[in-house]
JSON list of C-alpha atoms in Angstrom, two decimals:
[
{"chain": "A", "resi": 1369, "resn": "MET", "atom": "CA", "xyz": [97.88, 84.33, 80.58]},
{"chain": "A", "resi": 1370, "resn": "GLU", "atom": "CA", "xyz": [94.08, 84.11, 82.26]},
{"chain": "A", "resi": 1371, "resn": "ALA", "atom": "CA", "xyz": [94.52, 87.91, 82.39]},
{"chain": "A", "resi": 1372, "resn": "TYR", "atom": "CA", "xyz": [95.25, 87.87, 78.60]},
{"chain": "A", "resi": 1373, "resn": "ARG", "atom": "CA", "xyz": [92.40, 86.09, 77.58]},
{"chain": "A", "resi": 1374, "resn": "ASP", "atom": "CA", "xyz": [89.57, 87.65, 80.17]},
{"chain": "A", "resi": 1375, "resn": "GLN", "atom": "CA", "xyz": [90.72, 90.99, 78.02]},
{"chain": "A", "resi": 1376, "resn": "TYR", "atom": "CA", "xyz": [91.18, 90.93, 74.92]},
{"chain": "A", "resi": 1377, "resn": "ALA", "atom": "CA", "xyz": [88.11, 92.07, 73.09]},
{"chain": "A", "resi": 1378, "resn": "THR", "atom": "CA", "xyz": [88.67, 95.60, 74.33]},
{"chain": "A", "resi": 1379, "resn": "THR", "atom": "CA", "xyz": [93.03, 95.18, 74.81]},
{"chain": "A", "resi": 1380, "resn": "PHE", "atom": "CA", "xyz": [93.62, 93.35, 71.37]},
{"chain": "A", "resi": 1381, "resn": "ASN", "atom": "CA", "xyz": [89.83, 94.52, 69.46]},
{"chain": "A", "resi": 1382, "resn": "SER", "atom": "CA", "xyz": [88.98, 90.54, 69.37]},
{"chain": "A", "resi": 1383, "resn": "GLY", "atom": "CA", "xyz": [91.71, 90.09, 66.76]},
{"chain": "A", "resi": 1384, "resn": "ARG", "atom": "CA", "xyz": [91.15, 92.67, 64.43]},
{"chain": "A", "resi": 1385, "resn": "ASP", "atom": "CA", "xyz": [94.97, 93.64, 62.99]},
{"chain": "A", "resi": 1386, "resn": "VAL", "atom": "CA", "xyz": [95.79, 91.65, 66.33]},
{"chain": "A", "resi": 1387, "resn": "VAL", "atom": "CA", "xyz": [97.83, 89.23, 66.33]},
{"chain": "A", "resi": 1388, "resn": "LEU", "atom": "CA", "xyz": [99.02, 87.41, 69.50]},
{"chain": "A", "resi": 1389, "resn": "MET", "atom": "CA", "xyz": [100.81, 84.52, 70.43]},
{"chain": "A", "resi": 1390, "resn": "ALA", "atom": "CA", "xyz": [102.63, 83.33, 73.92]},
{"chain": "A", "resi": 1391, "resn": "ILE", "atom": "CA", "xyz": [106.04, 82.01, 73.75]},
{"chain": "A", "resi": 1392, "resn": "SER", "atom": "CA", "xyz": [107.47, 80.43, 76.40]},
{"chain": "A", "resi": 1393, "resn": "VAL", "atom": "CA", "xyz": [109.99, 77.32, 77.28]},
{"chain": "A", "resi": 1394, "resn": "ASP", "atom": "CA", "xyz": [107.02, 74.86, 77.80]},
{"chain": "A", "resi": 1395, "resn": "PRO", "atom": "CA", "xyz": [107.19, 71.97, 75.96]},
{"chain": "A", "resi": 1396, "resn": "ASP", "atom": "CA", "xyz": [104.26, 72.17, 73.05]},
{"chain": "A", "resi": 1397, "resn": "THR", "atom": "CA", "xyz": [101.87, 69.17, 74.41]},
{"chain": "A", "resi": 1398, "resn": "THR", "atom": "CA", "xyz": [101.59, 71.76, 77.22]},
{"chain": "A", "resi": 1399, "resn": "LEU", "atom": "CA", "xyz": [100.72, 74.39, 76.00]},
{"chain": "A", "resi": 1400, "resn": "ALA", "atom": "CA", "xyz": [98.14, 72.77, 73.48]},
{"chain": "A", "resi": 1401, "resn": "SER", "atom": "CA", "xyz": [97.24, 71.13, 76.56]},
{"chain": "A", "resi": 1402, "resn": "TRP", "atom": "CA", "xyz": [96.52, 73.89, 79.01]},
{"chain": "A", "resi": 1403, "resn": "ALA", "atom": "CA", "xyz": [95.39, 76.59, 75.74]},
{"chain": "A", "resi": 1404, "resn": "ARG", "atom": "CA", "xyz": [91.69, 74.52, 75.06]},
{"chain": "A", "resi": 1405, "resn": "GLU", "atom": "CA", "xyz": [91.75, 73.98, 79.01]},
{"chain": "A", "resi": 1406, "resn": "SER", "atom": "CA", "xyz": [91.65, 77.47, 79.92]},
{"chain": "A", "resi": 1407, "resn": "ASP", "atom": "CA", "xyz": [89.97, 78.32, 75.80]},
{"chain": "A", "resi": 1408, "resn": "PHE", "atom": "CA", "xyz": [92.58, 81.12, 74.92]},
{"chain": "A", "resi": 1409, "resn": "GLN", "atom": "CA", "xyz": [91.64, 83.02, 72.17]},
{"chain": "A", "resi": 1410, "resn": "PHE", "atom": "CA", "xyz": [94.81, 83.28, 70.80]},
{"chain": "A", "resi": 1411, "resn": "LEU", "atom": "CA", "xyz": [98.19, 81.22, 69.83]},
{"chain": "A", "resi": 1412, "resn": "PHE", "atom": "CA", "xyz": [101.58, 79.81, 71.86]},
{"chain": "A", "resi": 1413, "resn": "LEU", "atom": "CA", "xyz": [104.29, 79.18, 70.81]},
{"chain": "A", "resi": 1414, "resn": "SER", "atom": "CA", "xyz": [107.02, 76.87, 71.96]},
{"chain": "A", "resi": 1415, "resn": "ASP", "atom": "CA", "xyz": [109.98, 77.55, 72.17]},
{"chain": "A", "resi": 1416, "resn": "THR", "atom": "CA", "xyz": [111.48, 75.05, 74.01]},
{"chain": "A", "resi": 1417, "resn": "GLY", "atom": "CA", "xyz": [115.48, 75.93, 73.34]},
{"chain": "A", "resi": 1418, "resn": "GLY", "atom": "CA", "xyz": [114.92, 79.63, 73.97]},
{"chain": "A", "resi": 1419, "resn": "ALA", "atom": "CA", "xyz": [116.14, 80.41, 70.70]},
{"chain": "A", "resi": 1420, "resn": "ILE", "atom": "CA", "xyz": [112.84, 83.45, 69.95]},
{"chain": "A", "resi": 1421, "resn": "GLY", "atom": "CA", "xyz": [113.58, 84.43, 73.74]},
{"chain": "A", "resi": 1422, "resn": "SER", "atom": "CA", "xyz": [116.62, 85.17, 72.81]},
{"chain": "A", "resi": 1423, "resn": "LEU", "atom": "CA", "xyz": [116.24, 86.78, 69.51]},
{"chain": "A", "resi": 1424, "resn": "TYR", "atom": "CA", "xyz": [115.02, 89.52, 71.97]},
{"chain": "A", "resi": 1425, "resn": "GLY", "atom": "CA", "xyz": [116.48, 89.47, 75.37]},
{"chain": "A", "resi": 1426, "resn": "ALA", "atom": "CA", "xyz": [113.78, 87.54, 76.60]},
{"chain": "A", "resi": 1427, "resn": "TYR", "atom": "CA", "xyz": [115.68, 84.12, 77.46]},
{"chain": "A", "resi": 1428, "resn": "ASP", "atom": "CA", "xyz": [117.57, 83.80, 81.23]},
{"chain": "A", "resi": 1429, "resn": "THR", "atom": "CA", "xyz": [120.08, 81.07, 80.01]},
{"chain": "A", "resi": 1430, "resn": "THR", "atom": "CA", "xyz": [121.09, 80.27, 83.84]},
{"chain": "A", "resi": 1431, "resn": "ARG", "atom": "CA", "xyz": [117.51, 79.69, 84.45]},
{"chain": "A", "resi": 1432, "resn": "ARG", "atom": "CA", "xyz": [116.87, 78.53, 80.74]},
{"chain": "A", "resi": 1433, "resn": "THR", "atom": "CA", "xyz": [113.34, 80.17, 81.08]},
{"chain": "A", "resi": 1434, "resn": "THR", "atom": "CA", "xyz": [112.09, 83.24, 79.44]},
{"chain": "A", "resi": 1435, "resn": "ASP", "atom": "CA", "xyz": [111.08, 86.43, 81.70]},
{"chain": "A", "resi": 1436, "resn": "ARG", "atom": "CA", "xyz": [107.62, 88.50, 80.84]},
{"chain": "A", "resi": 1437, "resn": "SER", "atom": "CA", "xyz": [108.83, 90.74, 78.50]},
{"chain": "A", "resi": 1438, "resn": "LEU", "atom": "CA", "xyz": [106.31, 91.77, 76.37]},
{"chain": "A", "resi": 1439, "resn": "ILE", "atom": "CA", "xyz": [107.10, 93.19, 72.76]},
{"chain": "A", "resi": 1440, "resn": "VAL", "atom": "CA", "xyz": [104.51, 94.37, 70.52]},
{"chain": "A", "resi": 1441, "resn": "ILE", "atom": "CA", "xyz": [105.92, 93.71, 66.96]},
{"chain": "A", "resi": 1442, "resn": "GLY", "atom": "CA", "xyz": [103.96, 97.35, 64.56]},
{"chain": "A", "resi": 1443, "resn": "PRO", "atom": "CA", "xyz": [102.45, 95.69, 60.77]},
{"chain": "A", "resi": 1444, "resn": "ASP", "atom": "CA", "xyz": [105.94, 97.31, 60.03]},
{"chain": "A", "resi": 1445, "resn": "GLY", "atom": "CA", "xyz": [108.10, 94.01, 62.15]},
{"chain": "A", "resi": 1446, "resn": "ARG", "atom": "CA", "xyz": [110.27, 95.96, 62.98]},
{"chain": "A", "resi": 1447, "resn": "ILE", "atom": "CA", "xyz": [109.09, 96.62, 67.49]},
{"chain": "A", "resi": 1448, "resn": "ALA", "atom": "CA", "xyz": [106.68, 99.46, 68.54]},
{"chain": "A", "resi": 1449, "resn": "HIS", "atom": "CA", "xyz": [106.53, 98.87, 72.16]},
{"chain": "A", "resi": 1450, "resn": "GLU", "atom": "CA", "xyz": [108.35, 97.01, 74.74]},
{"chain": "A", "resi": 1451, "resn": "MET", "atom": "CA", "xyz": [107.69, 96.34, 78.23]},
{"chain": "A", "resi": 1452, "resn": "ARG", "atom": "CA", "xyz": [109.77, 94.60, 81.10]},
{"chain": "A", "resi": 1453, "resn": "PRO", "atom": "CA", "xyz": [108.36, 93.49, 82.89]},
{"chain": "A", "resi": 1454, "resn": "PHE", "atom": "CA", "xyz": [105.10, 93.13, 82.21]},
{"chain": "A", "resi": 1455, "resn": "ARG", "atom": "CA", "xyz": [102.80, 93.10, 85.22]},
{"chain": "A", "resi": 1456, "resn": "GLN", "atom": "CA", "xyz": [100.28, 91.25, 83.67]},
{"chain": "A", "resi": 1457, "resn": "MET", "atom": "CA", "xyz": [98.27, 92.25, 87.25]},
{"chain": "A", "resi": 1458, "resn": "ALA", "atom": "CA", "xyz": [97.93, 95.25, 86.83]},
{"chain": "A", "resi": 1459, "resn": "GLN", "atom": "CA", "xyz": [95.00, 97.02, 84.77]},
{"chain": "A", "resi": 1460, "resn": "GLY", "atom": "CA", "xyz": [97.31, 100.43, 83.91]},
{"chain": "A", "resi": 1461, "resn": "ALA", "atom": "CA", "xyz": [99.61, 98.06, 81.71]},
{"chain": "A", "resi": 1462, "resn": "TYR", "atom": "CA", "xyz": [96.88, 96.02, 79.73]},
{"chain": "A", "resi": 1463, "resn": "ASP", "atom": "CA", "xyz": [95.67, 100.12, 79.43]},
{"chain": "A", "resi": 1464, "resn": "GLU", "atom": "CA", "xyz": [99.50, 100.85, 78.10]},
{"chain": "A", "resi": 1465, "resn": "LEU", "atom": "CA", "xyz": [98.90, 98.18, 75.45]},
{"chain": "A", "resi": 1466, "resn": "ALA", "atom": "CA", "xyz": [95.75, 98.27, 74.53]},
{"chain": "A", "resi": 1467, "resn": "ALA", "atom": "CA", "xyz": [96.91, 102.56, 73.11]},
{"chain": "A", "resi": 1468, "resn": "VAL", "atom": "CA", "xyz": [99.81, 101.26, 71.51]},
{"chain": "A", "resi": 1469, "resn": "ILE", "atom": "CA", "xyz": [97.66, 99.22, 69.28]},
{"chain": "A", "resi": 1470, "resn": "ASP", "atom": "CA", "xyz": [94.69, 101.07, 69.57]},
{"chain": "A", "resi": 1471, "resn": "ARG", "atom": "CA", "xyz": [98.09, 103.59, 67.51]},
{"chain": "A", "resi": 1472, "resn": "LEU", "atom": "CA", "xyz": [99.13, 100.57, 65.31]},
{"chain": "A", "resi": 1473, "resn": "SER", "atom": "CA", "xyz": [95.98, 99.32, 64.16]},
{"chain": "A", "resi": 1474, "resn": "PRO", "atom": "CA", "xyz": [92.92, 102.87, 64.48]},
{"chain": "A", "resi": 1475, "resn": "PRO", "atom": "CA", "xyz": [89.37, 101.29, 63.61]},
{"chain": "A", "resi": 1476, "resn": "ARG", "atom": "CA", "xyz": [88.89, 100.78, 60.24]},
{"chain": "A", "resi": 1477, "resn": "GLY", "atom": "CA", "xyz": [87.45, 103.97, 58.73]},
{"chain": "A", "resi": 1478, "resn": "GLU", "atom": "CA", "xyz": [90.31, 106.12, 60.14]},
{"chain": "A", "resi": 1479, "resn": "ARG", "atom": "CA", "xyz": [93.00, 104.74, 58.07]}
]
């Protein structure tokens, strides 16, 4: 998650027309503490039962964990792009993600 934080301004347009939500099976208290300590600029959602992860095919029922899927939901509410697994330590993955976000959320003068 630190890599997301460190690239937030460039990859996620500093939150302009983009909402980044990290979904985890960890309890909300754990996620809130971690978010505060690490100064994350985005939202964390607790999915302790795996309901959301299951809807998107990212929940492993055997291990009761989510995988490293990254799913981009477009302004129309539909899945616009998927990266499975998301290679969070590879710059190329962020370059690809930034291109998707730019395509879905062009600068204000280009709308």
